[in-house]
């Protein structure tokens, strides 16, 4: 998605630790008109897959999931991190390793919201080493539902998580894939 | 909003501790078509206020904020809880008391995303004692921006937070106000 690459080049900031800060439009602050265009593109990519539900992870995945849901006319479910008072014990749970924070955290989703006959599209804002998607895949597999694939806004291709999942047969659609990132230098994978 | 009251009566569950569980359509699982109708109603209520930005708080406020933003054509900013690696030190910060969890947590938003000349609409899914809105008000006041008001989906009127804010002059629009809640019994405030 050319418009996303241009937006990253224009508004993204590279912070120490290979962190790409896109808080001006993709998280913290959300350029909602642009986000709904991203959602439209995700809907286009998966239009033939009979998706019944979008699964994401709190909190930065929720906005892009809502944008895709608007165009796909399906519900969104978000996996919660850690424990919550408002959840019953009736959950699928998994563990995600955060490389950013170097710690594990639990993710959970109520069993009520993923049924075995569903066709699930996973959506997130970022894909780096793939930890969050691995957690979501685990949750969906526990439910017996079908994973049709994943859609993410920005993939850090050089961290390998997306390609590893593709090798295992998952359809992973990233609207911008960064293959190299250095000081004020971002190289996108041609798509 | 009659449709929201009906949805609460149909799908809401009352859990011990006066917790209203609406995870089947408002958070955890989001009925996205219905949520965009909620957003449309928020846009209608504040259409004459020249809102420049919607401010919410992660994570359950993000979906309703996106739904309102779709109809209002403004960006969303969400305040983050606690500390984050991807944020710079350049933040407005405040403290919120969670009555659900009986603890304080920090909320913060980058100074870049709320400027003094903006007209801010605060949006959240729930309003009970008003702790989250108090935190957001404090953040906006630090920026010098104008608060046009707040829009929430469900207000627990009997907890008093909404009315206390109204008495202080804030415009608080709640699409459903629950004045009494007991075992399988929910009484809405006429609006």
Short mmCIF file of C-alpha atoms in Angstrom, two decimals:
data_model
loop_
_atom_site.label_atom_id
_atom_site.label_comp_id
_atom_site.label_asym_id
_atom_site.label_seq_id
_atom_site.Cartn_x
_atom_site.Cartn_y
_atom_site.Cartn_z
CA UNK A 1 0.00 0.00 0.00
CA UNK A 2 1.93 2.92 -1.39
CA UNK A 3 0.09 5.51 0.67
CA UNK A 4 1.18 3.78 3.88
CA UNK A 5 4.83 3.66 2.81
CA UNK A 6 4.71 7.36 2.04
CA UNK A 7 3.06 8.08 5.39
CA UNK A 8 5.78 6.12 7.22
CA UNK A 9 8.52 8.03 5.41
CA UNK A 10 6.83 11.36 6.11
CA UNK A 11 5.69 10.92 9.71
CA UNK A 12 7.59 7.96 11.15
CA UNK A 13 10.44 8.50 13.59
CA UNK A 14 13.20 5.98 14.22
CA UNK A 15 14.04 5.70 17.92
CA UNK A 16 16.97 3.88 19.53
CA UNK A 17 16.46 0.11 19.68
CA UNK A 18 15.06 -0.10 16.14
CA UNK A 19 11.74 1.24 17.33
CA UNK A 20 9.69 2.84 14.59
CA UNK A 21 7.45 5.46 16.13
CA UNK A 22 4.30 5.99 14.13
CA UNK A 23 2.29 7.41 17.00
CA UNK A 24 1.21 10.39 14.93
CA UNK A 25 -1.15 8.33 12.76
CA UNK A 26 -1.23 4.60 13.63
CA UNK A 27 -1.26 4.42 17.42
CA UNK A 28 -1.55 6.83 20.30
CA UNK A 29 -2.83 9.30 17.72
CA UNK A 30 -4.85 7.69 14.95
CA UNK A 31 -5.43 9.40 11.63
CA UNK A 32 -8.90 7.93 11.43
CA UNK A 33 -9.57 8.73 7.76
CA UNK A 34 -6.28 7.09 6.81
CA UNK A 35 -6.94 4.14 9.12
CA UNK A 36 -10.27 3.45 7.40
CA UNK A 37 -8.39 3.38 4.07
CA UNK A 38 -6.07 0.76 5.57
CA UNK A 39 -9.18 -1.13 6.65
CA UNK A 40 -10.58 -0.93 3.12
CA UNK A 41 -7.38 -2.43 1.72
CA UNK A 42 -7.49 -5.30 4.26
CA UNK A 43 -11.11 -5.96 3.27
CA UNK A 44 -10.11 -6.03 -0.40
CA UNK A 45 -7.28 -8.52 0.24
CA UNK A 46 -9.50 -10.95 2.14
CA UNK A 47 -12.78 -10.39 0.32
CA UNK A 48 -12.99 -13.97 -0.99
CA UNK A 49 -12.28 -15.66 2.32
CA UNK A 50 -15.71 -15.52 3.97
CA UNK A 51 -14.22 -14.09 7.14
CA UNK A 52 -16.71 -14.28 10.03
CA UNK A 53 -14.70 -12.45 12.69
CA UNK A 54 -11.64 -10.29 13.16
CA UNK A 55 -9.34 -11.14 16.06
CA UNK A 56 -6.82 -8.64 17.38
CA UNK A 57 -4.95 -7.93 20.61
CA UNK A 58 -5.31 -4.96 22.92
CA UNK A 59 -4.68 -2.18 22.72
CA UNK A 60 -2.94 -0.93 19.59
CA UNK A 61 -4.60 -3.53 17.36
CA UNK A 62 -8.12 -2.37 18.13
CA UNK A 63 -8.22 0.71 15.89
CA UNK A 64 -7.02 -1.11 12.75
CA UNK A 65 -9.35 -4.02 13.53
CA UNK A 66 -12.30 -1.61 13.77
CA UNK A 67 -11.30 -0.03 10.46
CA UNK A 68 -11.19 -3.42 8.74
CA UNK A 69 -14.45 -4.48 10.41
CA UNK A 70 -16.21 -1.42 9.06
CA UNK A 71 -15.48 -2.58 5.52
CA UNK A 72 -15.91 -6.31 6.16
CA UNK A 73 -19.14 -6.13 8.21
CA UNK A 74 -17.99 -8.62 10.81
CA UNK A 75 -17.50 -8.37 14.59
CA UNK A 76 -14.14 -7.69 16.22
CA UNK A 77 -12.81 -9.66 19.15
CA UNK A 78 -9.74 -8.50 21.00
CA UNK A 79 -7.57 -10.72 23.15
CA UNK A 80 -6.86 -9.19 26.52
CA UNK A 81 -3.46 -9.08 28.15
CA UNK A 82 -3.15 -10.43 31.67
CA UNK A 83 -6.03 -10.96 34.04
CA UNK A 84 -9.19 -8.89 34.20
CA UNK A 85 -12.07 -8.72 36.67
CA UNK A 86 -14.65 -8.58 33.91
CA UNK A 87 -13.67 -11.89 32.35
CA UNK A 88 -15.08 -15.17 33.47
CA UNK A 89 -12.85 -18.22 33.86
CA UNK A 90 -14.18 -19.51 30.60
CA UNK A 91 -11.21 -18.37 28.50
CA UNK A 92 -8.74 -19.60 25.96
CA UNK A 93 -5.32 -18.49 27.17
CA UNK A 94 -1.84 -18.34 25.69
CA UNK A 95 1.49 -16.76 26.39
CA UNK A 96 3.18 -14.08 24.29
CA UNK A 97 6.80 -13.06 24.51
CA UNK A 98 7.29 -9.33 24.10
CA UNK A 99 10.72 -8.67 22.62
CA UNK A 100 10.23 -4.94 23.14
CA UNK A 101 9.83 -5.38 26.89
CA UNK A 102 11.65 -8.74 27.14
CA UNK A 103 8.99 -10.47 29.19
CA UNK A 104 6.12 -12.89 28.78
CA UNK A 105 2.53 -11.93 29.22
CA UNK A 106 -0.71 -13.88 29.15
CA UNK A 107 -3.31 -13.30 26.46
CA UNK A 108 -6.84 -14.49 26.80
CA UNK A 109 -10.14 -14.44 25.04
CA UNK A 110 -13.51 -15.69 26.21
CA UNK A 111 -14.50 -19.05 24.72
CA UNK A 112 -17.88 -17.51 23.93
CA UNK A 113 -16.39 -15.29 21.25
CA UNK A 114 -14.52 -17.80 19.07
CA UNK A 115 -16.53 -20.79 17.95
CA UNK A 116 -15.22 -23.80 16.06
CA UNK A 117 -17.14 -23.01 12.89
CA UNK A 118 -15.71 -19.52 12.43
CA UNK A 119 -13.27 -18.17 9.87
CA UNK A 120 -10.92 -15.84 11.68
CA UNK A 121 -8.82 -13.02 10.27
CA UNK A 122 -6.10 -11.83 12.65
CA UNK A 123 -5.33 -8.11 12.47
CA UNK A 124 -2.64 -6.06 14.18
CA UNK A 125 -0.77 -2.82 13.69
CA UNK A 126 2.77 -4.25 13.78
CA UNK A 127 4.45 -7.56 12.99
CA UNK A 128 8.08 -7.98 14.05
CA UNK A 129 9.18 -11.36 15.44
CA UNK A 130 5.61 -12.60 15.35
CA UNK A 131 5.07 -13.15 19.07
CA UNK A 132 1.62 -11.58 19.17
CA UNK A 133 0.39 -13.49 16.10
CA UNK A 134 1.74 -16.75 17.54
CA UNK A 135 -0.37 -16.11 20.64
CA UNK A 136 -3.47 -15.39 18.57
CA UNK A 137 -2.89 -18.50 16.42
CA UNK A 138 -2.69 -20.57 19.60
CA UNK A 139 -5.97 -19.10 20.87
CA UNK A 140 -7.77 -19.79 17.59
CA UNK A 141 -6.39 -23.32 17.37
CA UNK A 142 -7.73 -24.08 20.85
CA UNK A 143 -11.18 -23.11 19.59
CA UNK A 144 -11.03 -25.27 16.48
CA UNK A 145 -11.87 -22.29 14.26
CA UNK A 146 -10.21 -21.75 10.88
CA UNK A 147 -7.47 -19.17 10.48
CA UNK A 148 -7.79 -17.51 7.09
CA UNK A 149 -4.68 -15.40 7.65
CA UNK A 150 -3.41 -12.19 9.11
CA UNK A 151 -3.35 -8.57 8.02
CA UNK A 152 -0.97 -6.09 9.57
CA UNK A 153 -0.17 -2.51 8.77
CA UNK A 154 3.60 -2.54 9.18
CA UNK A 155 5.86 -5.57 9.11
CA UNK A 156 9.48 -5.32 10.16
CA UNK A 157 10.57 -7.81 7.53
CA UNK A 158 14.15 -7.92 8.78
CA UNK A 159 12.98 -9.38 12.09
CA UNK A 160 11.74 -12.47 10.27
CA UNK A 161 8.46 -13.15 12.06
CA UNK A 162 6.27 -12.68 8.98
CA UNK A 163 8.36 -14.84 6.68
CA UNK A 164 8.58 -17.62 9.28
CA UNK A 165 4.79 -17.69 9.47
CA UNK A 166 4.49 -17.67 5.67
CA UNK A 167 6.84 -20.67 5.49
CA UNK A 168 4.47 -22.51 7.82
CA UNK A 169 1.67 -21.88 5.32
CA UNK A 170 -0.11 -18.90 6.85
CA UNK A 171 -1.30 -16.11 4.61
CA UNK A 172 0.25 -12.94 6.02
CA UNK A 173 -0.63 -9.67 4.32
CA UNK A 174 1.41 -6.66 5.41
CA UNK A 175 0.53 -3.33 3.86
CA UNK A 176 4.12 -2.13 4.22
CA UNK A 177 7.13 -4.36 4.79
CA UNK A 178 10.32 -2.75 6.04
CA UNK A 179 13.35 -4.78 5.00
CA UNK A 180 15.97 -2.36 6.30
CA UNK A 181 15.84 0.39 8.85
CA UNK A 182 18.67 2.61 9.98
CA UNK A 183 19.23 6.22 10.93
CA UNK A 184 16.68 8.08 8.85
CA UNK A 185 16.75 5.29 6.30
CA UNK A 186 13.85 2.94 5.60
CA UNK A 187 13.84 0.43 2.76
CA UNK A 188 10.56 -1.23 1.83
CA UNK A 189 10.18 -4.66 0.28
CA UNK A 190 8.68 -4.35 -3.20
CA UNK A 191 5.16 -5.87 -3.22
CA UNK B 1 -30.34 5.70 22.53
CA UNK B 2 -33.17 3.17 22.69
CA UNK B 3 -31.30 0.59 20.63
CA UNK B 4 -28.47 0.56 23.16
CA UNK B 5 -30.83 0.11 26.11
CA UNK B 6 -32.46 -2.83 24.32
CA UNK B 7 -29.07 -4.34 23.54
CA UNK B 8 -28.01 -4.05 27.20
CA UNK B 9 -31.21 -5.76 28.34
CA UNK B 10 -30.81 -8.50 25.73
CA UNK B 11 -27.08 -9.22 25.91
CA UNK B 12 -25.79 -7.70 29.14
CA UNK B 13 -24.97 -9.91 32.11
CA UNK B 14 -24.82 -8.66 35.68
CA UNK B 15 -21.87 -10.13 37.55
CA UNK B 16 -21.13 -9.96 41.30
CA UNK B 17 -19.77 -6.58 42.39
CA UNK B 18 -22.22 -4.61 40.26
CA UNK B 19 -20.23 -5.35 37.15
CA UNK B 20 -22.23 -5.13 33.96
CA UNK B 21 -20.71 -7.43 31.40
CA UNK B 22 -21.33 -6.26 27.86
CA UNK B 23 -18.42 -8.11 26.35
CA UNK B 24 -20.59 -9.61 23.65
CA UNK B 25 -20.99 -6.31 21.80
CA UNK B 26 -19.19 -3.38 23.45
CA UNK B 27 -15.81 -4.69 24.53
CA UNK B 28 -13.79 -7.87 24.14
CA UNK B 29 -16.23 -8.67 21.34
CA UNK B 30 -17.40 -5.63 19.43
CA UNK B 31 -20.55 -5.67 17.32
CA UNK B 32 -18.94 -3.36 14.82
CA UNK B 33 -22.10 -2.44 12.87
CA UNK B 34 -23.80 -1.51 16.13
CA UNK B 35 -20.73 0.35 17.36
CA UNK B 36 -20.70 2.53 14.24
CA UNK B 37 -24.34 3.40 14.98
CA UNK B 38 -23.24 4.49 18.46
CA UNK B 39 -20.55 6.56 16.80
CA UNK B 40 -23.13 8.14 14.51
CA UNK B 41 -25.22 9.15 17.51
CA UNK B 42 -22.19 10.70 19.25
CA UNK B 43 -21.42 12.64 16.07
CA UNK B 44 -25.03 13.88 15.96
CA UNK B 45 -24.92 15.04 19.58
CA UNK B 46 -21.71 17.03 19.13
CA UNK B 47 -22.15 18.14 15.51
CA UNK B 48 -22.25 21.86 16.38
CA UNK B 49 -19.19 21.84 18.62
CA UNK B 50 -16.40 22.02 16.02
CA UNK B 51 -14.61 19.09 17.63
CA UNK B 52 -11.03 18.81 16.35
CA UNK B 53 -10.01 15.62 18.13
CA UNK B 54 -11.40 12.70 20.09
CA UNK B 55 -9.56 11.69 23.25
CA UNK B 56 -10.06 8.30 24.85
CA UNK B 57 -8.19 5.90 27.09
CA UNK B 58 -6.82 2.47 26.25
CA UNK B 59 -8.03 -0.05 25.65
CA UNK B 60 -11.79 -0.41 25.78
CA UNK B 61 -12.37 3.21 24.74
CA UNK B 62 -10.60 2.82 21.41
CA UNK B 63 -13.35 1.04 19.48
CA UNK B 64 -16.08 3.54 20.39
CA UNK B 65 -13.68 6.41 19.72
CA UNK B 66 -12.95 5.02 16.24
CA UNK B 67 -16.66 4.66 15.56
CA UNK B 68 -17.30 8.27 16.53
CA UNK B 69 -14.24 9.43 14.56
CA UNK B 70 -15.55 7.76 11.43
CA UNK B 71 -18.62 9.97 11.54
CA UNK B 72 -16.88 13.12 12.81
CA UNK B 73 -13.86 13.00 10.49
CA UNK B 74 -11.35 13.87 13.21
CA UNK B 75 -8.30 12.04 14.60
CA UNK B 76 -8.42 9.90 17.73
CA UNK B 77 -5.85 10.11 20.49
CA UNK B 78 -5.76 7.54 23.23
CA UNK B 79 -4.16 8.05 26.61
CA UNK B 80 -1.92 5.19 27.60
CA UNK B 81 -1.86 3.54 30.98
CA UNK B 82 1.45 3.26 32.77
CA UNK B 83 4.82 3.62 31.14
CA UNK B 84 5.68 2.58 27.60
CA UNK B 85 8.95 2.21 25.69
CA UNK B 86 7.53 3.85 22.61
CA UNK B 87 6.67 7.10 24.32
CA UNK B 88 9.07 9.93 24.71
CA UNK B 89 9.35 11.88 27.97
CA UNK B 90 7.37 14.63 26.38
CA UNK B 91 4.02 13.66 27.93
CA UNK B 92 1.15 15.08 29.88
CA UNK B 93 0.52 12.71 32.78
CA UNK B 94 -2.20 12.24 35.34
CA UNK B 95 -3.35 9.65 37.84
CA UNK B 96 -6.57 7.68 37.66
CA UNK B 97 -8.10 5.72 40.50
CA UNK B 98 -9.67 2.46 39.35
CA UNK B 99 -12.53 1.54 41.67
CA UNK B 100 -12.87 -1.82 39.92
CA UNK B 101 -9.31 -2.77 40.80
CA UNK B 102 -8.92 -0.41 43.79
CA UNK B 103 -5.60 1.00 42.70
CA UNK B 104 -4.14 4.07 41.03
CA UNK B 105 -2.56 4.02 37.63
CA UNK B 106 -0.84 6.65 35.55
CA UNK B 107 -2.30 7.88 32.29
CA UNK B 108 -0.25 9.76 29.76
CA UNK B 109 -0.49 11.27 26.35
CA UNK B 110 2.22 12.81 24.24
CA UNK B 111 2.23 16.62 24.27
CA UNK B 112 2.48 16.48 20.48
CA UNK B 113 -1.07 15.19 20.17
CA UNK B 114 -3.04 17.75 22.18
CA UNK B 115 -2.40 21.36 21.27
CA UNK B 116 -3.77 24.40 23.07
CA UNK B 117 -5.99 25.48 20.18
CA UNK B 118 -7.91 22.20 19.95
CA UNK B 119 -11.50 21.38 20.85
CA UNK B 120 -11.49 17.98 22.49
CA UNK B 121 -14.32 15.49 22.83
CA UNK B 122 -13.65 12.77 25.40
CA UNK B 123 -15.13 9.36 24.55
CA UNK B 124 -15.27 6.16 26.58
CA UNK B 125 -17.32 3.00 26.80
CA UNK B 126 -18.27 3.27 30.48
CA UNK B 127 -18.75 6.02 33.04
CA UNK B 128 -19.14 5.01 36.68
CA UNK B 129 -17.47 7.12 39.36
CA UNK B 130 -15.78 9.20 36.71
CA UNK B 131 -12.15 8.38 37.48
CA UNK B 132 -11.11 7.90 33.87
CA UNK B 133 -12.80 11.11 32.70
CA UNK B 134 -11.19 13.03 35.57
CA UNK B 135 -7.81 11.83 34.33
CA UNK B 136 -8.58 12.85 30.75
CA UNK B 137 -9.85 16.27 31.89
CA UNK B 138 -6.59 16.80 33.78
CA UNK B 139 -4.55 15.87 30.67
CA UNK B 140 -6.52 18.26 28.46
CA UNK B 141 -6.31 21.08 31.00
CA UNK B 142 -2.53 20.75 31.08
CA UNK B 143 -2.51 21.31 27.33
CA UNK B 144 -4.69 24.40 27.44
CA UNK B 145 -7.11 22.89 24.92
CA UNK B 146 -10.88 23.30 25.22
CA UNK B 147 -13.03 20.44 26.49
CA UNK B 148 -16.32 20.40 24.61
CA UNK B 149 -17.63 17.49 26.66
CA UNK B 150 -17.74 13.74 26.90
CA UNK B 151 -19.69 10.99 25.22
CA UNK B 152 -19.96 7.55 26.75
CA UNK B 153 -21.95 4.50 25.82
CA UNK B 154 -23.10 3.36 29.25
CA UNK B 155 -23.23 5.44 32.41
CA UNK B 156 -23.84 3.83 35.77
CA UNK B 157 -25.91 6.75 36.97
CA UNK B 158 -26.24 5.39 40.50
CA UNK B 159 -22.47 5.70 40.98
CA UNK B 160 -22.73 9.45 40.60
CA UNK B 161 -19.66 10.24 38.50
CA UNK B 162 -21.61 11.62 35.54
CA UNK B 163 -23.87 13.87 37.59
CA UNK B 164 -20.93 15.22 39.60
CA UNK B 165 -19.22 16.24 36.36
CA UNK B 166 -22.45 17.80 35.04
CA UNK B 167 -22.72 19.87 38.21
CA UNK B 168 -19.24 21.20 37.52
CA UNK B 169 -20.48 22.38 34.11
CA UNK B 170 -19.21 19.64 31.83
CA UNK B 171 -21.45 18.40 29.05
CA UNK B 172 -21.69 14.64 29.55
CA UNK B 173 -23.73 12.67 27.01
CA UNK B 174 -24.39 9.05 27.90
CA UNK B 175 -26.29 6.98 25.39
CA UNK B 176 -27.73 4.82 28.16
CA UNK B 177 -27.84 5.74 31.85
CA UNK B 178 -28.48 2.97 34.35
CA UNK B 179 -30.07 4.33 37.51
CA UNK B 180 -30.61 1.00 39.21
CA UNK B 181 -29.07 -2.39 38.70
CA UNK B 182 -29.84 -5.55 40.63
CA UNK B 183 -30.21 -9.24 39.94
CA UNK B 184 -31.50 -9.36 36.39
CA UNK B 185 -33.01 -5.93 36.86
CA UNK B 186 -31.80 -2.82 35.05
CA UNK B 187 -33.62 0.50 35.24
CA UNK B 188 -32.65 3.23 32.77
CA UNK B 189 -32.93 6.95 33.36
CA UNK B 190 -35.49 8.45 30.96
CA UNK B 191 -33.71 10.73 28.48
#
